[in-house]
Short mmCIF file of C-alpha atoms in Angstrom, two decimals:
data_model
loop_
_atom_site.label_atom_id
_atom_site.label_comp_id
_atom_site.label_asym_id
_atom_site.label_seq_id
_atom_site.Cartn_x
_atom_site.Cartn_y
_atom_site.Cartn_z
CA MET A 1 122.18 85.34 118.05
CA THR A 2 121.11 87.02 114.78
CA THR A 3 118.31 84.53 114.08
CA THR A 4 116.87 84.96 117.58
CA HIS A 5 117.01 88.76 117.19
CA ASP A 6 115.31 88.57 113.77
CA ILE A 7 112.55 86.28 115.06
CA VAL A 8 111.90 88.52 118.08
CA GLN A 9 111.60 91.51 115.74
CA LYS A 10 109.22 89.63 113.40
CA LEU A 11 107.06 88.46 116.32
CA TRP A 12 107.00 91.96 117.77
CA ASN A 13 106.02 93.52 114.45
CA LEU A 14 102.98 91.24 114.32
CA CYS A 15 101.58 93.28 117.19
CA ASN A 16 101.03 96.12 114.74
CA VAL A 17 98.73 93.84 112.73
CA LEU A 18 96.60 93.25 115.82
CA ARG A 19 96.18 96.90 116.80
CA ASP A 20 92.96 97.07 114.77
CA ASP A 21 91.59 94.22 116.91
CA GLY A 22 92.10 96.39 120.01
CA ILE A 23 94.95 94.23 121.32
CA THR A 24 97.36 95.87 123.78
CA TYR A 25 101.08 95.01 123.87
CA HIS A 26 100.76 93.07 127.11
CA GLN A 27 97.71 91.12 125.84
CA TYR A 28 99.67 90.35 122.70
CA VAL A 29 102.62 88.84 124.56
CA THR A 30 100.24 86.72 126.64
CA GLU A 31 98.37 85.61 123.48
CA LEU A 32 101.65 84.87 121.76
CA THR A 33 102.77 82.81 124.79
CA TRP A 34 99.81 80.45 124.37
CA LEU A 35 100.47 80.02 120.64
CA LEU A 36 104.24 79.69 121.13
CA PHE A 37 103.72 76.97 123.74
CA LEU A 38 101.75 74.91 121.21
CA LYS A 39 104.22 75.54 118.39
CA MET A 40 107.31 74.88 120.53
CA GLY A 41 105.71 71.65 121.79
CA LYS A 42 105.60 70.43 118.21
CA GLU A 43 109.08 71.70 117.29
CA THR A 44 110.77 70.14 120.35
CA GLY A 45 108.88 66.83 120.33
CA ARG A 46 107.25 67.55 123.72
CA GLU A 47 103.60 67.47 122.68
CA LYS A 48 102.92 64.57 125.03
CA GLU A 49 102.21 67.19 127.74
CA LEU A 50 99.23 68.31 125.62
CA PRO A 51 96.00 66.29 125.25
CA LYS A 52 95.48 64.69 121.83
CA GLY A 53 93.25 66.79 119.62
CA TYR A 54 94.46 70.03 121.24
CA ARG A 55 97.89 70.48 119.67
CA TRP A 56 99.46 72.81 117.12
CA ASP A 57 98.40 70.92 113.97
CA ASP A 58 94.82 70.71 115.26
CA LEU A 59 94.74 74.52 115.37
CA ALA A 60 96.81 75.25 112.24
CA GLY A 61 94.69 72.88 110.13
CA ARG A 62 91.54 74.98 110.59
CA GLU A 63 90.43 78.18 108.84
CA GLY A 64 88.26 81.24 109.48
CA ASN A 65 85.54 81.27 112.13
CA GLU A 66 86.04 77.55 112.78
CA GLN A 67 89.71 78.18 113.70
CA LEU A 68 88.84 81.01 116.11
CA ARG A 69 86.03 78.95 117.69
CA PHE A 70 88.37 75.98 118.15
CA TYR A 71 91.11 78.24 119.57
CA ARG A 72 88.73 79.46 122.28
CA GLU A 73 87.78 75.86 123.06
CA LEU A 74 91.46 74.84 123.12
CA LEU A 75 92.37 77.56 125.65
CA LEU A 76 89.56 76.46 127.96
CA HIS A 77 90.48 72.77 127.61
CA LEU A 78 94.22 73.26 128.28
CA GLY A 79 93.43 75.41 131.32
CA THR A 80 91.39 72.60 132.89
CA GLU A 81 92.28 69.20 131.39
CA ALA A 82 96.06 69.17 130.70
CA SER A 83 99.13 68.43 132.89
CA PRO A 84 99.57 70.68 135.99
CA ARG A 85 102.28 72.77 134.32
CA VAL A 86 100.22 73.30 131.15
CA GLN A 87 97.14 74.13 133.25
CA ALA A 88 99.15 76.80 135.12
CA ILE A 89 100.17 78.47 131.84
CA TYR A 90 96.61 78.34 130.40
CA ALA A 91 94.76 79.05 133.69
CA ASP A 92 91.74 81.33 133.07
CA ALA A 93 92.93 81.85 129.48
CA SER A 94 90.61 83.65 127.08
CA THR A 95 91.61 85.17 123.77
CA ALA A 96 91.42 88.89 123.06
CA LEU A 97 91.31 88.11 119.32
CA LYS A 98 87.96 88.86 117.67
CA VAL A 99 88.80 88.77 113.95
CA PRO A 100 89.56 85.29 112.47
CA ARG A 101 92.07 86.62 109.92
CA ASN A 102 94.26 87.96 112.76
CA LEU A 103 94.51 84.53 114.38
CA LYS A 104 95.27 83.06 110.94
CA LYS A 105 98.03 85.65 110.47
CA LEU A 106 99.62 84.75 113.83
CA VAL A 107 99.44 80.98 113.17
CA ASP A 108 100.84 81.27 109.63
CA SER A 109 103.62 83.63 110.77
CA LEU A 110 104.70 81.23 113.52
CA ASP A 111 104.75 78.38 111.01
CA GLU A 112 106.99 80.38 108.66
CA LEU A 113 109.73 81.16 111.21
CA ASN A 114 113.17 79.53 111.07
CA TRP A 115 112.64 77.11 113.96
CA TYR A 116 115.74 75.04 113.23
CA SER A 117 118.03 78.03 113.88
CA ALA A 118 115.87 79.24 116.77
CA LYS A 119 116.27 75.86 118.51
CA SER A 120 120.03 75.83 117.99
CA GLU A 121 120.36 79.34 119.47
CA GLY A 122 117.98 78.54 122.33
CA LEU A 123 114.23 78.95 122.54
CA GLY A 124 114.62 80.41 126.03
CA ASP A 125 116.71 83.27 124.62
CA LEU A 126 114.03 83.89 122.01
CA TYR A 127 111.31 84.17 124.63
CA GLU A 128 113.42 86.36 126.93
CA GLY A 129 114.05 88.65 123.97
CA LEU A 130 110.31 89.00 123.50
CA LEU A 131 109.79 89.80 127.21
CA GLU A 132 112.57 92.39 127.07
CA LYS A 133 110.97 94.00 124.02
CA ASN A 134 107.66 94.16 125.85
CA ALA A 135 109.27 95.71 128.93
CA SER A 136 111.09 98.39 126.91
CA GLU A 137 107.82 99.46 125.24
CA LYS A 138 106.54 102.04 127.71
CA LYS A 139 102.93 101.70 126.48
CA SER A 140 102.89 98.03 127.53
CA GLY A 141 103.32 98.90 131.21
CA ALA A 142 105.39 95.73 131.63
CA GLY A 143 108.60 97.46 132.70
CA GLN A 144 107.63 97.18 136.38
CA TYR A 145 107.99 93.39 136.09
CA PHE A 146 111.33 93.44 134.31
CA THR A 147 114.73 94.06 135.91
CA PRO A 148 117.33 95.15 133.31
CA ARG A 149 119.45 92.15 132.25
CA PRO A 150 122.82 93.93 132.80
CA LEU A 151 121.88 94.59 136.46
CA ILE A 152 120.74 90.97 136.95
CA ASP A 153 123.98 89.72 135.39
CA CYS A 154 126.06 91.95 137.70
CA ILE A 155 124.22 90.72 140.81
CA VAL A 156 124.57 87.06 139.74
CA THR A 157 128.28 87.61 138.98
CA VAL A 158 129.07 88.82 142.51
CA MET A 159 126.63 86.50 144.36
CA LYS A 160 127.96 83.37 142.58
CA PRO A 161 125.01 80.93 142.88
CA GLN A 162 126.25 77.37 143.45
CA PRO A 163 124.87 73.90 142.66
CA GLY A 164 122.86 72.50 145.56
CA GLU A 165 121.72 75.91 146.85
CA MET A 166 118.07 76.79 147.42
CA ILE A 167 117.62 80.00 145.40
CA GLN A 168 114.54 82.18 145.91
CA ASP A 169 112.96 85.22 144.26
CA PRO A 170 109.94 86.31 146.34
CA ALA A 171 108.89 88.87 143.66
CA ALA A 172 109.85 86.87 140.58
CA GLY A 173 108.36 88.95 137.76
CA THR A 174 109.10 87.05 134.55
CA GLY A 175 111.80 84.95 136.25
CA GLY A 176 114.93 86.87 135.24
CA PHE A 177 116.96 86.33 138.44
CA LEU A 178 116.17 82.61 138.65
CA ILE A 179 117.05 82.04 135.00
CA ALA A 180 120.31 84.00 135.27
CA ALA A 181 121.27 81.98 138.37
CA ASP A 182 120.51 78.75 136.50
CA ARG A 183 122.57 79.95 133.54
CA HIS A 184 125.53 80.73 135.85
CA ILE A 185 125.38 77.29 137.48
CA LYS A 186 125.08 75.51 134.13
CA ALA A 187 128.04 77.46 132.73
CA GLY A 188 130.21 76.22 135.62
CA SER A 189 129.05 72.59 135.47
CA ASP A 190 129.02 71.74 131.74
CA GLU A 191 125.24 72.20 131.55
CA LEU A 192 124.91 70.20 134.83
CA PHE A 193 126.65 67.11 133.33
CA ASP A 194 129.53 67.50 135.84
CA LEU A 195 127.04 66.94 138.69
CA PRO A 196 125.80 63.58 140.03
CA THR A 197 122.41 62.51 138.62
CA ASP A 198 120.51 63.29 141.84
CA GLN A 199 122.01 66.80 141.93
CA GLN A 200 121.05 67.38 138.28
CA GLU A 201 117.50 66.44 139.22
CA PHE A 202 117.60 68.81 142.23
CA GLN A 203 118.76 71.69 140.00
CA ARG A 204 115.94 71.14 137.53
CA ARG A 205 113.09 70.53 139.98
CA GLN A 206 113.85 72.04 143.41
CA ALA A 207 116.67 74.58 143.39
CA PHE A 208 114.69 77.58 142.12
CA TYR A 209 111.47 78.83 143.70
CA GLY A 210 109.54 81.91 144.74
CA ALA A 211 106.29 83.74 144.10
CA GLU A 212 104.69 86.22 141.70
CA LEU A 213 101.53 88.16 142.53
CA VAL A 214 100.27 89.14 139.05
CA HIS A 215 98.52 86.32 137.18
CA ASP A 216 99.63 87.19 133.62
CA THR A 217 103.20 87.84 134.75
CA HIS A 218 103.26 84.50 136.60
CA ARG A 219 102.12 82.84 133.36
CA LEU A 220 105.00 84.45 131.42
CA ALA A 221 107.47 83.41 134.14
CA LEU A 222 106.31 79.77 134.00
CA MET A 223 106.80 79.73 130.23
CA ASN A 224 110.23 81.35 130.60
CA LEU A 225 111.36 78.82 133.23
CA MET A 226 110.05 75.89 131.19
CA LEU A 227 111.99 76.98 128.08
CA HIS A 228 115.14 77.01 130.25
CA ASP A 229 114.39 73.50 131.54
CA ILE A 230 113.57 74.67 135.08
CA GLU A 231 110.61 73.10 136.90
CA GLY A 232 110.98 74.73 140.33
CA GLY A 233 108.08 75.86 142.50
CA LEU A 234 107.12 79.33 141.33
CA GLN A 235 103.84 80.01 143.10
CA LEU A 236 101.09 82.43 142.15
CA GLY A 237 100.40 84.63 145.17
CA ASP A 238 101.46 87.39 147.54
CA THR A 239 104.73 86.93 149.41
CA LEU A 240 103.44 89.47 151.94
CA SER A 241 100.66 87.03 152.88
CA ALA A 242 100.82 83.65 154.63
CA LEU A 243 102.16 82.17 151.36
CA GLY A 244 105.45 84.01 151.91
CA ALA A 245 105.81 82.73 155.46
CA ASP A 246 105.60 79.16 154.10
CA LEU A 247 108.39 79.54 151.53
CA PRO A 248 111.42 77.36 152.49
CA LEU A 249 114.50 79.12 153.91
CA ALA A 250 116.97 80.07 151.18
CA ASP A 251 120.73 79.88 150.67
CA LEU A 252 120.45 82.80 148.25
CA ILE A 253 117.73 85.39 147.59
CA MET A 254 118.01 87.77 144.65
CA THR A 255 115.04 90.00 143.93
CA ASN A 256 113.64 93.34 142.81
CA PRO A 257 110.42 93.81 144.87
CA PRO A 258 107.62 96.02 143.47
CA PHE A 259 107.89 99.73 144.26
CA GLY A 260 105.12 101.50 146.15
CA THR A 261 102.88 100.53 149.03
CA LYS A 262 100.38 97.77 149.62
CA LYS A 263 97.41 98.41 147.29
CA GLY A 264 94.85 100.61 148.99
CA GLY A 265 97.15 101.20 151.97
CA GLY A 266 96.88 98.80 154.88
CA LEU A 267 99.38 96.32 156.21
CA PRO A 268 100.66 93.03 154.77
CA THR A 269 98.64 90.04 155.98
CA ARG A 270 101.78 88.33 157.34
CA ASP A 271 101.53 87.72 161.08
CA ASP A 272 105.23 86.84 161.51
CA PHE A 273 106.73 90.30 160.87
CA THR A 274 108.20 92.08 163.88
CA TYR A 275 107.57 95.49 162.30
CA PRO A 276 104.23 95.74 160.40
CA THR A 277 104.32 98.38 157.64
CA SER A 278 102.32 99.34 154.54
CA ASN A 279 105.61 100.10 152.72
CA LYS A 280 106.03 97.12 150.38
CA GLN A 281 109.80 97.34 150.12
CA LEU A 282 110.30 97.46 153.89
CA ALA A 283 107.94 94.49 154.24
CA PHE A 284 109.82 92.58 151.52
CA LEU A 285 113.13 93.42 153.18
CA GLN A 286 111.87 91.79 156.39
CA HIS A 287 110.76 88.72 154.44
CA ILE A 288 114.17 88.45 152.81
CA TYR A 289 116.47 88.66 155.83
CA ARG A 290 114.11 86.47 157.86
CA GLY A 291 113.91 84.00 154.97
CA LEU A 292 117.63 83.23 154.77
CA LYS A 293 119.33 80.19 156.28
CA PRO A 294 122.22 81.01 158.66
CA GLY A 295 125.05 82.02 156.32
CA GLY A 296 122.56 82.65 153.49
CA ARG A 297 123.21 85.55 151.10
CA ALA A 298 120.90 88.16 149.60
CA ALA A 299 120.95 90.93 147.01
CA VAL A 300 117.83 93.09 146.82
CA VAL A 301 116.99 96.12 144.67
CA LEU A 302 115.32 98.85 146.76
CA PRO A 303 114.40 102.53 146.25
CA ASP A 304 116.13 105.30 148.21
CA ASN A 305 113.26 105.73 150.71
CA VAL A 306 114.11 102.36 152.30
CA LEU A 307 117.52 103.79 153.24
CA PHE A 308 116.20 106.84 155.10
CA GLU A 309 112.53 106.34 156.05
CA GLU A 310 112.13 107.01 159.77
CA ASN A 311 110.22 105.27 162.57
CA THR A 312 109.45 101.71 161.34
CA GLY A 313 112.07 102.09 158.59
CA THR A 314 114.76 102.91 161.17
CA LYS A 315 113.82 99.86 163.26
CA ILE A 316 113.87 97.50 160.27
CA ARG A 317 117.31 98.73 159.14
CA ALA A 318 118.67 98.33 162.68
CA ASP A 319 117.18 94.82 162.86
CA LEU A 320 118.72 93.95 159.47
CA MET A 321 122.17 95.09 160.65
CA GLU A 322 121.83 93.07 163.86
CA LYS A 323 120.75 89.83 162.21
CA CYS A 324 122.88 90.16 159.06
CA ASN A 325 126.16 91.52 157.85
CA LEU A 326 124.98 94.32 155.57
CA HIS A 327 128.34 94.54 153.86
CA THR A 328 127.63 96.45 150.63
CA ILE A 329 125.27 99.03 149.16
CA LEU A 330 125.39 99.83 145.44
CA ARG A 331 123.84 103.22 144.61
CA LEU A 332 122.43 102.63 141.14
CA PRO A 333 122.34 105.27 138.41
CA THR A 334 118.99 106.80 137.43
CA GLY A 335 117.04 105.94 134.30
CA ILE A 336 117.79 102.21 134.25
CA PHE A 337 114.23 101.04 134.96
CA TYR A 338 111.79 101.29 132.09
CA ALA A 339 108.66 102.17 134.04
CA GLN A 340 110.03 104.17 136.97
CA GLY A 341 111.98 107.34 137.52
CA VAL A 342 112.80 106.42 141.12
CA LYS A 343 116.34 106.20 142.47
CA THR A 344 117.38 102.71 143.49
CA ASN A 345 120.10 100.74 145.28
CA VAL A 346 121.16 97.14 145.72
CA LEU A 347 121.63 95.93 149.31
CA PHE A 348 123.94 92.94 149.72
CA PHE A 349 123.90 91.08 153.05
CA THR A 350 124.67 87.73 154.69
CA ARG A 351 122.54 86.22 157.46
CA GLY A 352 124.41 85.60 160.70
CA LYS A 353 124.26 82.45 162.80
CA THR A 354 122.86 84.48 165.72
CA ASP A 355 120.55 87.53 165.84
CA LYS A 356 122.97 90.12 167.20
CA GLY A 357 125.80 92.38 166.11
CA HIS A 358 126.68 91.14 162.62
CA THR A 359 127.25 94.40 160.72
CA LYS A 360 130.61 95.94 161.70
CA SER A 361 130.82 98.31 158.72
CA VAL A 362 128.99 99.01 155.45
CA TRP A 363 130.77 99.61 152.13
CA VAL A 364 128.98 101.96 149.73
CA TYR A 365 129.71 102.10 145.98
CA ASP A 366 128.32 105.26 144.35
CA MET A 367 127.53 104.49 140.70
CA ARG A 368 125.03 107.37 140.53
CA THR A 369 126.86 110.65 141.08
CA ASN A 370 128.33 112.11 137.87
CA ALA A 371 127.22 109.00 135.97
CA PRO A 372 125.71 109.06 132.47
CA ALA A 373 121.93 109.44 132.25
CA PHE A 374 121.08 105.95 131.11
CA GLY A 375 118.10 105.51 128.82
CA LYS A 376 117.45 104.96 125.11
CA ARG A 377 120.38 107.18 124.11
CA THR A 378 122.83 105.53 126.53
CA PRO A 379 121.73 101.93 127.17
CA LEU A 380 122.95 100.27 130.35
CA MET A 381 125.46 97.46 129.64
CA HIS A 382 127.00 94.80 131.90
CA GLU A 383 130.44 96.37 131.39
CA HIS A 384 129.22 99.50 133.20
CA PHE A 385 129.34 97.40 136.40
CA ALA A 386 132.93 96.18 135.86
CA GLU A 387 134.52 98.58 138.36
CA PHE A 388 131.93 97.78 141.03
CA GLU A 389 132.45 94.02 140.56
CA LYS A 390 136.20 94.51 140.94
CA CYS A 391 135.72 96.52 144.16
CA PHE A 392 133.20 93.99 145.53
CA GLY A 393 135.82 91.21 145.35
CA LYS A 394 135.64 87.51 144.62
CA LYS A 395 133.91 86.35 147.81
CA SER A 396 130.12 86.32 147.47
CA ASP A 397 129.61 87.08 151.19
CA GLY A 398 131.43 90.41 150.85
CA THR A 399 134.44 89.39 152.98
CA SER A 400 137.11 89.98 150.30
CA LYS A 401 139.85 92.44 151.25
CA ARG A 402 138.76 95.92 150.15
CA LYS A 403 140.27 99.36 149.84
CA ASP A 404 138.53 102.61 150.81
CA GLN A 405 138.98 105.03 147.87
CA GLY A 406 138.56 108.17 150.01
CA GLU A 407 136.45 111.27 149.39
CA GLU A 408 137.31 111.43 145.68
CA GLY A 409 136.57 107.77 145.01
CA ARG A 410 133.36 105.82 144.45
CA PHE A 411 133.92 103.07 147.06
CA ARG A 412 134.02 103.87 150.78
CA GLU A 413 133.67 102.12 154.14
CA PHE A 414 131.42 103.41 156.95
CA ALA A 415 131.68 101.98 160.47
CA ARG A 416 128.53 100.67 162.15
CA GLU A 417 128.94 103.18 164.99
CA ALA A 418 129.06 106.10 162.52
CA ILE A 419 125.85 104.83 160.88
CA ARG A 420 124.19 104.52 164.29
CA LYS A 421 125.03 108.19 164.97
CA ARG A 422 123.25 109.04 161.69
CA GLY A 423 120.06 107.47 163.11
CA ASP A 424 120.72 104.32 161.06
CA ASN A 425 120.18 106.39 157.91
CA LEU A 426 121.89 104.48 155.05
CA ASP A 427 121.35 107.13 152.37
CA ILE A 428 125.06 107.93 152.30
CA ALA A 429 126.57 110.15 149.60
CA TRP A 430 129.84 112.07 149.58
CA LEU A 431 130.72 112.85 145.95
CA LYS A 432 129.77 116.30 144.68
CA ASP A 433 127.45 116.29 141.69
CA GLU A 434 129.15 118.25 138.93
CA ASP A 435 126.62 120.17 136.86
CA HIS A 436 128.17 120.66 133.43
CA GLY A 437 125.05 122.41 132.18
CA ASN A 438 124.55 119.69 129.58
CA HIS A 439 120.79 119.62 129.11
CA ASP A 440 121.07 116.63 126.75
CA GLU A 441 121.78 114.53 129.84
CA LEU A 442 118.49 115.39 131.54
CA PRO A 443 116.04 112.51 131.93
CA GLU A 444 113.24 112.15 129.41
CA PRO A 445 110.16 114.29 130.33
CA GLU A 446 108.07 111.12 130.86
CA GLU A 447 110.71 109.81 133.29
CA ILE A 448 110.51 113.02 135.33
CA ALA A 449 106.70 112.80 135.28
CA ALA A 450 106.86 109.12 136.33
CA GLU A 451 109.10 110.01 139.27
CA ILE A 452 106.73 112.75 140.44
CA MET A 453 103.73 110.41 140.07
CA GLY A 454 105.58 107.66 141.94
CA HIS A 455 106.23 109.96 144.90
CA LEU A 456 102.61 111.18 144.92
CA GLN A 457 101.19 107.64 144.76
CA THR A 458 103.49 106.50 147.56
CA ALA A 459 102.49 109.46 149.73
CA MET A 460 98.77 108.87 149.09
CA ALA A 461 98.99 105.16 149.84
CA GLU A 462 100.95 105.86 153.05
CA LEU A 463 98.20 108.27 154.12
CA GLU A 464 95.55 105.61 153.38
CA GLY A 465 97.52 103.08 155.42
CA LEU A 466 97.88 105.54 158.30
CA THR A 467 94.13 106.34 158.20
CA GLU A 468 93.39 102.61 158.30
CA LEU A 469 95.72 102.13 161.26
CA LEU A 470 94.19 105.04 163.18
CA ALA A 471 90.67 103.74 162.47
CA GLY A 472 91.73 100.29 163.70
CA SER A 473 93.25 101.66 166.93
CA GLU A 474 90.14 103.77 167.65
CA ALA A 475 87.91 100.71 167.12
CA ALA A 476 90.10 98.74 169.55
CA GLU A 477 89.62 101.41 172.21
#
C-alpha cells in the first residue's frame, strides 16, 4: 500500500499550505472531501451522479477569482440539486478557502496524484488513511470520532459478521465498524460474488445502517461508505432521540458511543427507556441491548464508570444481565484513544429470547494491568489482541469452551451470584499492578490533563442534569 501511504502524506502536507488561510485540520479534511468526491467521480467514471456543468473539469478549467467564485456556486448547487447521496455529502457546504491560489494549489495537486495506482490499491483505503491521519493529529479534535483500527479489527474478528445480517452502529463516527464488517464479509465471500444476486444487493444497500450526530462527521462517513461501495442507511441525528427508537432491530451492533454526558445535562429525549439517565454511555447501552433481535450480538466500547456507577447504573447493568448473556468484558489498556485519557472496556453480550436470567457468569480479560503504555512511542497493533482472541474462542456468541487462568492469569470467570453480591459492580480487577519505576512509561502530560478534564466535565454535566431533574420535580409538585 505504498502508493496509498504516499498519497495520504502528500494530501496531508497540503494542509500546511492552507494554514495561512486560517484553515483548521478538520475544515481541511471536509474541504478535501468535497474536492476528492469530484475528482474520484471523474477517475472512476461515476460522474453521472453529478449534474452537468458541475463536475471536476468544470472546476479545474477555471483560474483565479473566477475559480473560487465557481467553487462556491458548485458547493451550493450540489447541496441542493444533485442526487440524494451527493446532496447529503454537500449539505450546507460552504468553503473556508478565501485565497484563490490556495484552491488552485489543491486542484492542481489532486490532478497530479497517481490515480491509476490509487484505484488499484483501493480509493476507500486512501480515504480511511486520511481520516486516520486527521484523528491522530491532536489539534484537529477528530480523535473522539475515530476508534483505533486495531481495536475495530479485533472486535470484528471475534464477532464474525455474516452475510444477511442487519449490522448497526448507533454512534457511527466516520463509519469504521461498518466498513470493517463489510470488509470481513467480502473477504469470506469472494467480494460478495459467492452470494446470490439478491443477497449481494442486500449487502450493498440494506445490511449496514446507524446514525451519527455531528454533521461534518456524518459527511465524512457517507464518503467513506460510498468509496467502499456501501449504500446503507446512515442517518444524521441523535440515537438518544426518537430517531434511535425507529432504527430496525439488529443481528449485530458494534459501536464506540461518545464519552461524557448529554450536552448541557438533561435526559435523552427517548421515551422508551426504562431507566432515564443523563449519562450518554448508560443511555447508549440501553439502546443497544434493547435494539438487538433475539439471539443478536453486540460489542460496545464503554468507559470504566459504566461498570461501577451506582443507582441508575446498577439498575441498567442488572437489566442488561437479565435480558442478555453478558459473557465477556475486555479491560482495554490506557492511551489507545487519541483524544481521551479515560479507561475503557469492551462489553460483549448476546440478547436472550426472553427477558430473564440470561447471564450465568461473566468472563473478564484484563489487557490493562502491567500492559505497555500505548501511544506514539508504542503504537497499538492488531497482534496485541491475539491472546484475547484466542481466549475468546471461535464462537461469536461467547459460548466456546474456556479456561479460567486463575489469579496469575489475565482471563477469569466470575459467577453471576458473585457479581450480584458486589452490587452488580462489573469493575473487576485481580492482577497486581507492578510499578517498575519506569517513568518513560507514564502517559503523555496532555493525556493526563485530558483525563482530568474528562472527569471534571462529566461531573459538571451530571450536576447540571441533577439540577434540571430537581427543578422538574419541584415544578411537578
